[in-house]
Coordinates of N, CA and C in Angstrom, one line a residue:
M1 N 22.2 147.0 -133.1 CA 22.5 147.0 -131.6 C 23.2 145.7 -131.3
I2 N 24.3 145.9 -130.6 CA 25.1 144.7 -130.1 C 25.1 144.8 -128.6
V3 N 24.7 143.7 -128.0 CA 24.7 143.6 -126.5 C 25.5 142.3 -126.1
R4 N 26.6 142.5 -125.5 CA 27.5 141.4 -125.2 C 27.8 141.3 -123.7
L5 N 27.4 140.2 -123.1 CA 27.7 140.0 -121.7 C 29.1 139.8 -121.5
L6 N 29.8 140.7 -120.7 CA 31.2 140.6 -120.5 C 31.5 139.8 -119.2
R7 N 30.8 140.0 -118.2 CA 31.1 139.4 -116.9 C 29.8 139.3 -116.1
Y8 N 29.7 138.3 -115.2 CA 28.6 138.3 -114.3 C 29.1 137.5 -113.0
T9 N 28.4 137.7 -112.0 CA 28.8 137.0 -110.7 C 28.7 135.5 -110.9
E10 N 29.8 134.8 -110.6 CA 29.9 133.4 -110.8 C 28.9 132.7 -109.8
N11 N 28.2 131.7 -110.2 CA 27.3 131.0 -109.4 C 26.3 131.9 -108.6
P12 N 25.6 132.7 -109.3 CA 24.8 133.8 -108.7 C 23.8 133.2 -107.7
E13 N 23.1 132.1 -108.0 CA 22.1 131.6 -107.1 C 22.7 131.1 -105.8
D14 N 23.9 130.5 -105.9 CA 24.6 130.0 -104.8 C 25.0 131.1 -103.8
L15 N 25.6 132.2 -104.4 CA 26.0 133.3 -103.6 C 24.8 133.9 -102.9
V16 N 23.7 134.1 -103.6 CA 22.5 134.7 -102.9 C 21.9 133.8 -101.9
R17 N 21.9 132.5 -102.1 CA 21.5 131.5 -101.1 C 22.4 131.6 -99.9
W18 N 23.7 131.7 -100.1 CA 24.6 131.8 -99.0 C 24.4 133.0 -98.2
A19 N 24.1 134.2 -98.9 CA 23.8 135.4 -98.2 C 22.5 135.3 -97.4
M20 N 21.6 134.6 -98.0 CA 20.3 134.4 -97.4 C 20.4 133.5 -96.1
S21 N 21.4 132.6 -96.1 CA 21.6 131.7 -94.9 C 22.0 132.6 -93.7
K22 N 22.6 133.7 -94.0 CA 23.0 134.6 -92.9 C 21.8 135.2 -92.2
C23 N 20.8 135.5 -93.1 CA 19.6 136.2 -92.5 C 18.8 135.3 -91.7
Y24 N 18.7 134.0 -92.1 CA 17.8 133.1 -91.5 C 18.5 132.0 -90.7
D25 N 19.8 132.0 -90.6 CA 20.5 130.9 -89.9 C 20.0 129.5 -90.4
S26 N 20.0 129.4 -91.7 CA 19.5 128.1 -92.3 C 20.3 127.8 -93.6
S27 N 19.9 126.8 -94.2 CA 20.5 126.4 -95.5 C 19.4 126.5 -96.6
P28 N 19.2 127.6 -97.1 CA 18.1 127.8 -98.1 C 18.2 127.0 -99.3
T29 N 17.1 126.5 -99.8 CA 17.0 125.8 -101.1 C 16.8 126.9 -102.2
L30 N 16.9 126.5 -103.4 CA 16.6 127.3 -104.5 C 15.1 127.8 -104.4
E31 N 14.2 126.9 -104.0 CA 12.8 127.2 -103.9 C 12.6 128.2 -102.8
S32 N 13.3 128.1 -101.7 CA 13.1 129.1 -100.7 C 13.6 130.5 -101.1
L33 N 14.7 130.4 -101.9 CA 15.3 131.7 -102.4 C 14.2 132.3 -103.3
Q34 N 13.6 131.6 -104.2 CA 12.6 132.1 -105.1 C 11.4 132.6 -104.4
A35 N 11.0 132.0 -103.3 CA 9.9 132.4 -102.5 C 10.3 133.8 -101.8
A36 N 11.5 133.9 -101.3 CA 12.0 135.1 -100.7 C 11.9 136.3 -101.7
I37 N 12.4 136.0 -102.9 CA 12.4 137.1 -103.9 C 11.0 137.5 -104.2
K38 N 10.1 136.5 -104.4 CA 8.7 136.8 -104.7 C 8.0 137.6 -103.5
A39 N 8.5 137.3 -102.3 CA 8.0 138.0 -101.1 C 8.5 139.4 -101.0
G40 N 9.5 139.8 -101.9 CA 10.0 141.2 -101.9 C 11.3 141.3 -101.2
H41 N 12.0 140.2 -100.8 CA 13.3 140.3 -100.1 C 14.4 140.3 -101.2
T42 N 14.3 141.3 -102.0 CA 15.2 141.4 -103.2 C 16.6 142.1 -102.8
S43 N 16.7 142.6 -101.6 CA 18.0 143.1 -101.3 C 19.1 142.0 -101.4
L44 N 18.7 140.8 -101.3 CA 19.7 139.7 -101.5 C 20.3 139.7 -102.8
L45 N 19.6 140.2 -103.8 CA 20.1 140.2 -105.2 C 21.2 141.3 -105.4
E46 N 21.4 142.2 -104.5 CA 22.5 143.2 -104.7 C 23.9 142.6 -104.7
H47 N 24.0 141.4 -104.3 CA 25.3 140.7 -104.3 C 25.7 140.2 -105.7
V48 N 24.8 140.2 -106.6 CA 25.0 139.7 -108.0 C 25.0 140.9 -108.9
S49 N 26.0 140.9 -109.9 CA 26.0 141.9 -110.9 C 26.3 141.3 -112.3
F50 N 25.9 142.1 -113.2 CA 26.1 141.8 -114.6 C 26.8 143.0 -115.3
T51 N 27.7 142.7 -116.2 CA 28.4 143.8 -117.0 C 28.3 143.4 -118.5
W52 N 27.8 144.4 -119.2 CA 27.6 144.3 -120.7 C 28.4 145.3 -121.4
E53 N 28.8 145.0 -122.6 CA 29.3 145.9 -123.6 C 28.1 146.2 -124.5
I54 N 27.7 147.4 -124.7 CA 26.6 147.7 -125.5 C 27.0 148.7 -126.6
Q55 N 26.7 148.4 -127.9 CA 27.1 149.2 -129.0 C 25.9 149.4 -129.9
G56 N 25.9 150.6 -130.5 CA 24.8 150.9 -131.5 C 23.5 151.3 -130.9
I57 N 23.5 152.0 -129.7 CA 22.3 152.5 -129.2 C 22.3 154.1 -129.3
S58 N 21.2 154.7 -129.3 CA 21.2 156.1 -129.5 C 21.5 156.8 -128.1
R59 N 21.8 158.1 -128.2 CA 22.0 158.9 -127.0 C 20.7 159.0 -126.2
V60 N 19.6 158.9 -126.9 CA 18.3 158.9 -126.2 C 18.2 157.8 -125.3
V61 N 18.5 156.6 -125.7 CA 18.5 155.4 -124.8 C 19.6 155.5 -123.7
L62 N 20.7 156.1 -124.1 CA 21.7 156.3 -123.0 C 21.2 157.2 -121.9
A63 N 20.4 158.2 -122.3 CA 19.8 159.1 -121.3 C 18.8 158.3 -120.4
Q64 N 18.1 157.4 -121.0 CA 17.1 156.6 -120.2 C 17.9 155.6 -119.3
L65 N 19.0 155.1 -119.8 CA 19.7 154.1 -119.0 C 20.3 154.8 -117.8
T66 N 20.8 156.0 -117.9 CA 21.5 156.7 -116.8 C 20.5 157.1 -115.7
R67 N 19.2 157.0 -116.0 CA 18.2 157.2 -114.9 C 18.2 156.1 -113.9
H68 N 18.8 155.0 -114.3 CA 19.0 153.9 -113.3 C 20.2 154.1 -112.6
R69 N 20.1 154.7 -111.4 CA 21.2 155.3 -110.7 C 22.1 154.2 -110.0
I70 N 21.5 153.0 -109.8 CA 22.3 151.9 -109.2 C 22.9 151.1 -110.3
A71 N 23.8 151.8 -111.0 CA 24.5 151.1 -112.1 C 25.8 151.9 -112.3
S72 N 26.7 151.3 -113.1 CA 27.9 152.0 -113.5 C 28.0 152.1 -115.0
Y73 N 28.4 153.2 -115.5 CA 28.5 153.5 -116.9 C 29.8 154.0 -117.3
T74 N 30.4 153.5 -118.4 CA 31.6 154.0 -119.0 C 31.2 154.2 -120.5
V75 N 31.1 155.5 -121.0 CA 30.5 155.8 -122.3 C 31.5 156.4 -123.2
R76 N 31.4 156.1 -124.5 CA 32.2 156.7 -125.5 C 32.1 158.2 -125.4
S77 N 33.2 158.9 -125.4 CA 33.2 160.3 -125.3 C 33.1 161.1 -126.6
Q78 N 32.1 161.9 -126.7 CA 32.0 162.7 -127.9 C 32.9 163.9 -127.8
R79 N 33.4 164.1 -126.7 CA 34.4 165.2 -126.5 C 35.7 164.9 -127.2
Y80 N 36.1 163.7 -127.1 CA 37.4 163.3 -127.7 C 37.3 162.4 -128.9
C81 N 36.2 161.7 -129.1 CA 36.1 160.8 -130.3 C 35.5 161.5 -131.5
D82 N 36.0 161.2 -132.6 CA 35.5 161.8 -133.9 C 34.2 161.1 -134.3
E83 N 33.2 161.8 -134.5 CA 31.9 161.3 -134.7 C 31.5 161.4 -136.2
T84 N 32.4 161.7 -137.1 CA 32.1 161.9 -138.5 C 31.6 160.6 -139.2
E85 N 32.0 159.4 -138.7 CA 31.6 158.2 -139.3 C 30.5 157.5 -138.4
A86 N 30.0 158.1 -137.4 CA 29.0 157.5 -136.5 C 27.7 157.2 -137.3
E87 N 27.0 156.1 -136.9 CA 25.7 155.8 -137.4 C 24.7 156.4 -136.5
Y88 N 23.4 156.3 -137.0 CA 22.3 156.8 -136.3 C 21.2 155.8 -136.2
Y89 N 20.4 156.0 -135.1 CA 19.2 155.2 -134.9 C 18.1 155.7 -135.8
V90 N 17.5 154.8 -136.5 CA 16.3 155.2 -137.4 C 15.1 154.4 -137.0
P91 N 14.1 155.0 -136.4 CA 13.0 154.2 -135.9 C 12.2 153.5 -137.0
E92 N 11.9 152.3 -136.8 CA 11.2 151.5 -137.8 C 9.8 152.0 -138.0
E93 N 9.3 152.7 -137.0 CA 7.9 153.2 -137.0 C 7.7 154.4 -138.0
L94 N 8.7 154.9 -138.5 CA 8.6 156.1 -139.4 C 7.9 155.7 -140.8
A95 N 6.9 156.4 -141.2 CA 6.4 156.2 -142.5 C 7.4 156.7 -143.5
P96 N 7.3 156.1 -144.8 CA 8.3 156.4 -145.8 C 8.6 157.9 -146.0
W97 N 7.6 158.8 -146.1 CA 7.9 160.2 -146.2 C 8.6 160.8 -145.1
H98 N 8.2 160.4 -143.8 CA 8.9 160.9 -142.6 C 10.3 160.3 -142.5
R99 N 10.5 159.1 -142.9 CA 11.8 158.5 -142.9 C 12.8 159.3 -143.8
K100 N 12.3 159.6 -145.0 CA 13.1 160.4 -145.9 C 13.6 161.7 -145.3
R101 N 12.6 162.4 -144.7 CA 13.0 163.7 -144.1 C 13.9 163.5 -142.9
Y102 N 13.6 162.5 -142.1 CA 14.4 162.2 -140.9 C 15.9 161.9 -141.3
L103 N 16.1 161.1 -142.4 CA 17.5 160.9 -142.8 C 18.1 162.1 -143.4
Q104 N 17.3 163.0 -144.0 CA 17.9 164.3 -144.5 C 18.3 165.1 -143.4
Y105 N 17.6 165.2 -142.3 CA 18.0 166.0 -141.2 C 19.2 165.5 -140.5
L106 N 19.3 164.1 -140.4 CA 20.5 163.5 -139.9 C 21.7 163.9 -140.7
D107 N 21.6 163.8 -142.0 CA 22.7 164.2 -143.0 C 23.1 165.6 -142.8
W108 N 22.1 166.5 -142.6 CA 22.5 167.9 -142.4 C 23.3 168.1 -141.1
A109 N 22.9 167.4 -140.1 CA 23.6 167.5 -138.8 C 25.1 167.0 -139.0
R110 N 25.2 165.8 -139.6 CA 26.5 165.2 -139.9 C 27.4 166.2 -140.7
T111 N 26.8 166.8 -141.7 CA 27.6 167.8 -142.5 C 28.0 169.0 -141.7
G112 N 27.1 169.4 -140.8 CA 27.4 170.6 -140.0 C 28.6 170.2 -139.0
Y113 N 28.5 169.0 -138.4 CA 29.6 168.6 -137.5 C 30.9 168.5 -138.3
E114 N 30.9 167.8 -139.4 CA 32.1 167.7 -140.2 C 32.7 169.0 -140.6
N115 N 31.8 169.9 -141.1 CA 32.3 171.3 -141.5 C 32.9 172.0 -140.3
L116 N 32.3 171.9 -139.1 CA 32.9 172.6 -138.0 C 34.2 172.0 -137.6
V117 N 34.3 170.7 -137.5 CA 35.6 170.1 -137.2 C 36.7 170.4 -138.2
A118 N 36.3 170.3 -139.5 CA 37.3 170.6 -140.6 C 37.8 172.1 -140.5
S119 N 36.9 173.0 -140.0 CA 37.3 174.4 -139.9 C 38.1 174.7 -138.7
G120 N 38.4 173.7 -137.9 CA 39.2 173.9 -136.7 C 38.4 174.0 -135.4
V121 N 37.1 173.8 -135.4 CA 36.4 173.8 -134.1 C 36.6 172.5 -133.4
D122 N 36.9 172.6 -132.1 CA 37.2 171.4 -131.3 C 35.9 170.5 -131.3
K123 N 36.2 169.2 -131.3 CA 35.1 168.2 -131.3 C 34.1 168.4 -130.2
E124 N 34.7 168.8 -129.0 CA 33.8 169.0 -127.9 C 32.8 170.1 -128.1
I125 N 33.1 171.1 -129.0 CA 32.2 172.1 -129.3 C 31.3 171.7 -130.5
A126 N 31.9 171.1 -131.5 CA 31.1 170.7 -132.7 C 30.1 169.7 -132.3
R127 N 30.3 168.9 -131.3 CA 29.3 167.9 -130.9 C 27.9 168.4 -130.6
Y128 N 27.8 169.7 -130.3 CA 26.5 170.2 -129.9 C 25.5 170.2 -131.1
V129 N 26.0 170.0 -132.3 CA 25.0 170.0 -133.5 C 24.6 168.5 -133.7
L130 N 25.2 167.6 -133.1 CA 24.8 166.2 -133.3 C 23.5 165.8 -132.7
P131 N 22.7 165.1 -133.5 CA 21.3 164.7 -132.9 C 21.4 163.6 -131.9
Q132 N 20.4 163.4 -131.1 CA 20.3 162.4 -130.1 C 20.2 161.0 -130.7
A133 N 19.9 160.9 -132.0 CA 19.8 159.6 -132.7 C 21.2 159.0 -132.9
I134 N 22.3 159.8 -132.7 CA 23.6 159.2 -133.0 C 23.9 158.0 -132.1
H135 N 24.5 157.0 -132.7 CA 24.9 155.8 -131.9 C 26.0 156.1 -131.0
T136 N 26.0 155.4 -129.9 CA 27.1 155.4 -128.9 C 27.4 154.0 -128.4
E137 N 28.4 153.9 -127.6 CA 28.7 152.6 -127.0 C 29.1 152.8 -125.6
L138 N 29.0 151.8 -124.8 CA 29.3 151.9 -123.4 C 29.5 150.5 -122.8
V139 N 30.0 150.5 -121.6 CA 30.1 149.4 -120.7 C 29.2 149.7 -119.5
L140 N 28.2 148.8 -119.2 CA 27.2 149.0 -118.2 C 27.3 147.8 -117.2
T141 N 27.3 148.2 -115.9 CA 27.3 147.2 -114.9 C 26.1 147.5 -114.0
M142 N 25.2 146.5 -113.7 CA 24.1 146.7 -112.9 C 23.9 145.5 -112.0
N143 N 23.4 145.8 -110.8 CA 23.2 144.6 -109.9 C 21.8 144.0 -110.2
A144 N 21.7 142.8 -109.7 CA 20.5 142.0 -110.0 C 19.2 142.6 -109.4
R145 N 19.4 143.2 -108.3 CA 18.2 143.8 -107.7 C 17.6 144.9 -108.6
E146 N 18.5 145.8 -109.0 CA 18.1 146.9 -109.9 C 17.5 146.3 -111.2
L147 N 18.1 145.3 -111.7 CA 17.5 144.7 -112.9 C 16.2 144.1 -112.7
Y148 N 16.1 143.3 -111.6 CA 14.8 142.6 -111.3 C 13.7 143.5 -110.9
D149 N 14.0 144.4 -110.0 CA 12.9 145.3 -109.4 C 12.5 146.5 -110.2
V150 N 13.5 147.1 -110.9 CA 13.3 148.4 -111.6 C 13.5 148.3 -113.1
F151 N 14.7 147.9 -113.5 CA 15.0 148.0 -114.9 C 14.1 147.2 -115.8
F152 N 14.0 145.9 -115.6 CA 13.2 145.1 -116.5 C 11.7 145.4 -116.4
P153 N 11.1 145.6 -115.2 CA 9.7 146.0 -115.2 C 9.4 147.3 -116.0
L154 N 10.3 148.3 -115.9 CA 10.1 149.6 -116.6 C 10.4 149.5 -118.1
R155 N 11.5 148.8 -118.4 CA 12.0 148.9 -119.8 C 11.5 147.8 -120.7
L156 N 10.8 146.8 -120.2 CA 10.2 145.8 -121.0 C 8.7 146.2 -121.3
S157 N 8.2 147.1 -120.6 CA 6.8 147.6 -120.8 C 6.6 148.0 -122.2
K158 N 5.4 147.8 -122.7 CA 5.0 148.3 -124.0 C 5.0 149.8 -124.1
R159 N 4.9 150.4 -122.9 CA 4.9 151.9 -122.8 C 6.3 152.4 -123.1
A160 N 7.4 151.6 -122.9 CA 8.7 152.0 -123.1 C 9.0 152.1 -124.6
Q161 N 10.0 152.9 -125.0 CA 10.3 153.1 -126.4 C 10.9 151.8 -127.0
P162 N 10.6 151.5 -128.3 CA 11.0 150.2 -128.9 C 12.5 150.0 -128.7
E163 N 13.3 151.0 -128.9 CA 14.8 150.8 -128.8 C 15.2 150.3 -127.5
I164 N 14.7 150.9 -126.4 CA 15.2 150.4 -125.1 C 14.5 149.1 -124.7
R165 N 13.3 148.8 -125.2 CA 12.7 147.5 -125.0 C 13.6 146.4 -125.7
E166 N 14.1 146.7 -126.9 CA 15.0 145.7 -127.5 C 16.2 145.4 -126.7
L167 N 16.8 146.5 -126.2 CA 18.0 146.4 -125.3 C 17.6 145.6 -124.1
A168 N 16.5 145.9 -123.4 CA 16.2 145.2 -122.2 C 15.9 143.7 -122.4
E169 N 15.3 143.4 -123.5 CA 15.1 142.0 -123.8 C 16.4 141.2 -124.0
L170 N 17.3 141.8 -124.7 CA 18.6 141.2 -124.9 C 19.3 141.0 -123.5
M171 N 19.3 142.0 -122.7 CA 19.9 141.9 -121.4 C 19.2 140.8 -120.5
L172 N 17.8 140.8 -120.6 CA 17.1 139.8 -119.8 C 17.4 138.4 -120.2
Q173 N 17.6 138.2 -121.5 CA 18.0 136.9 -122.0 C 19.3 136.4 -121.3
D174 N 20.3 137.3 -121.3 CA 21.5 137.0 -120.6 C 21.3 136.6 -119.1
C175 N 20.5 137.4 -118.4 CA 20.2 137.1 -117.0 C 19.5 135.8 -116.8
C176 N 18.5 135.5 -117.7 CA 17.8 134.2 -117.6 C 18.7 133.1 -117.9
D177 N 19.6 133.3 -118.8 CA 20.6 132.2 -119.2 C 21.6 131.9 -118.0
K178 N 22.1 133.0 -117.4 CA 23.1 132.9 -116.4 C 22.6 132.7 -115.0
A179 N 21.4 133.1 -114.7 CA 20.8 133.0 -113.3 C 19.3 132.7 -113.4
P180 N 19.0 131.5 -114.0 CA 17.6 131.2 -114.1 C 16.9 131.0 -112.8
G181 N 17.6 130.7 -111.7 CA 17.0 130.5 -110.4 C 16.5 131.9 -109.8
I182 N 17.1 132.9 -110.3 CA 16.7 134.3 -109.9 C 15.7 134.9 -110.9
F183 N 16.1 134.9 -112.2 CA 15.3 135.6 -113.2 C 14.2 134.7 -113.9
G184 N 14.3 133.4 -113.7 CA 13.4 132.5 -114.4 C 13.7 132.5 -115.9
S185 N 12.6 132.5 -116.7 CA 12.8 132.5 -118.2 C 12.1 133.7 -118.8
L186 N 12.3 133.9 -120.1 CA 11.7 135.1 -120.7 C 10.2 135.0 -120.6
S187 N 9.6 133.8 -120.6 CA 8.2 133.8 -120.6 C 7.6 134.2 -119.2
D188 N 8.5 134.1 -118.1 CA 8.1 134.6 -116.8 C 7.9 136.1 -116.8
W189 N 8.5 136.8 -117.7 CA 8.5 138.3 -117.8 C 7.4 138.8 -118.7
K190 N 6.6 138.0 -119.4 CA 5.7 138.4 -120.4 C 4.7 139.4 -119.8
G191 N 4.4 139.3 -118.5 CA 3.4 140.3 -117.9 C 4.0 141.7 -117.9
C192 N 5.3 141.8 -117.8 CA 5.9 143.2 -117.9 C 5.8 143.8 -119.3
M193 N 5.7 142.9 -120.3 CA 5.8 143.3 -121.7 C 4.5 143.7 -122.3
Q194 N 3.5 144.0 -121.4 CA 2.2 144.3 -121.9 C 1.9 145.8 -121.6

């Protein structure tokens, strides 16, 4: 999995504090901003956004990502792109016997796809035999409120699938690095990870 931060709102804490000054006719400090966020005034965070390039995630995780409706997605098209060389997600949790069978099933699906395309079936039709484990890539933009209030609390949870937890942790690290006044540090999110 590759997660690369492409862009983010410059000086995010300053922008949010400036927006906050309009609400309260004041000059908010970083501490007052953090207090406002903790009090639930997270609409301020909608002015900040982050954009990532994400590669090597399964279509399963893509489906989970797109449940976050306050985001923008541009995804590799299986309709036009050739998937004969695509890689697949293989869960680490699989026992050796199950792993062997899992890889065999993936190979059968790849062979089916290749045979269909080679026989003249359009890629947009042949793709129906591809498993959800197939890797995809996308560009994702999400605002800080969605990340703070919804995405990280849901996707860092131990109840979330390991693949999306890994993705969320990589994204959170970027947010903590670029906007620590808003997101804090990774250790501040440990409560979500239980």
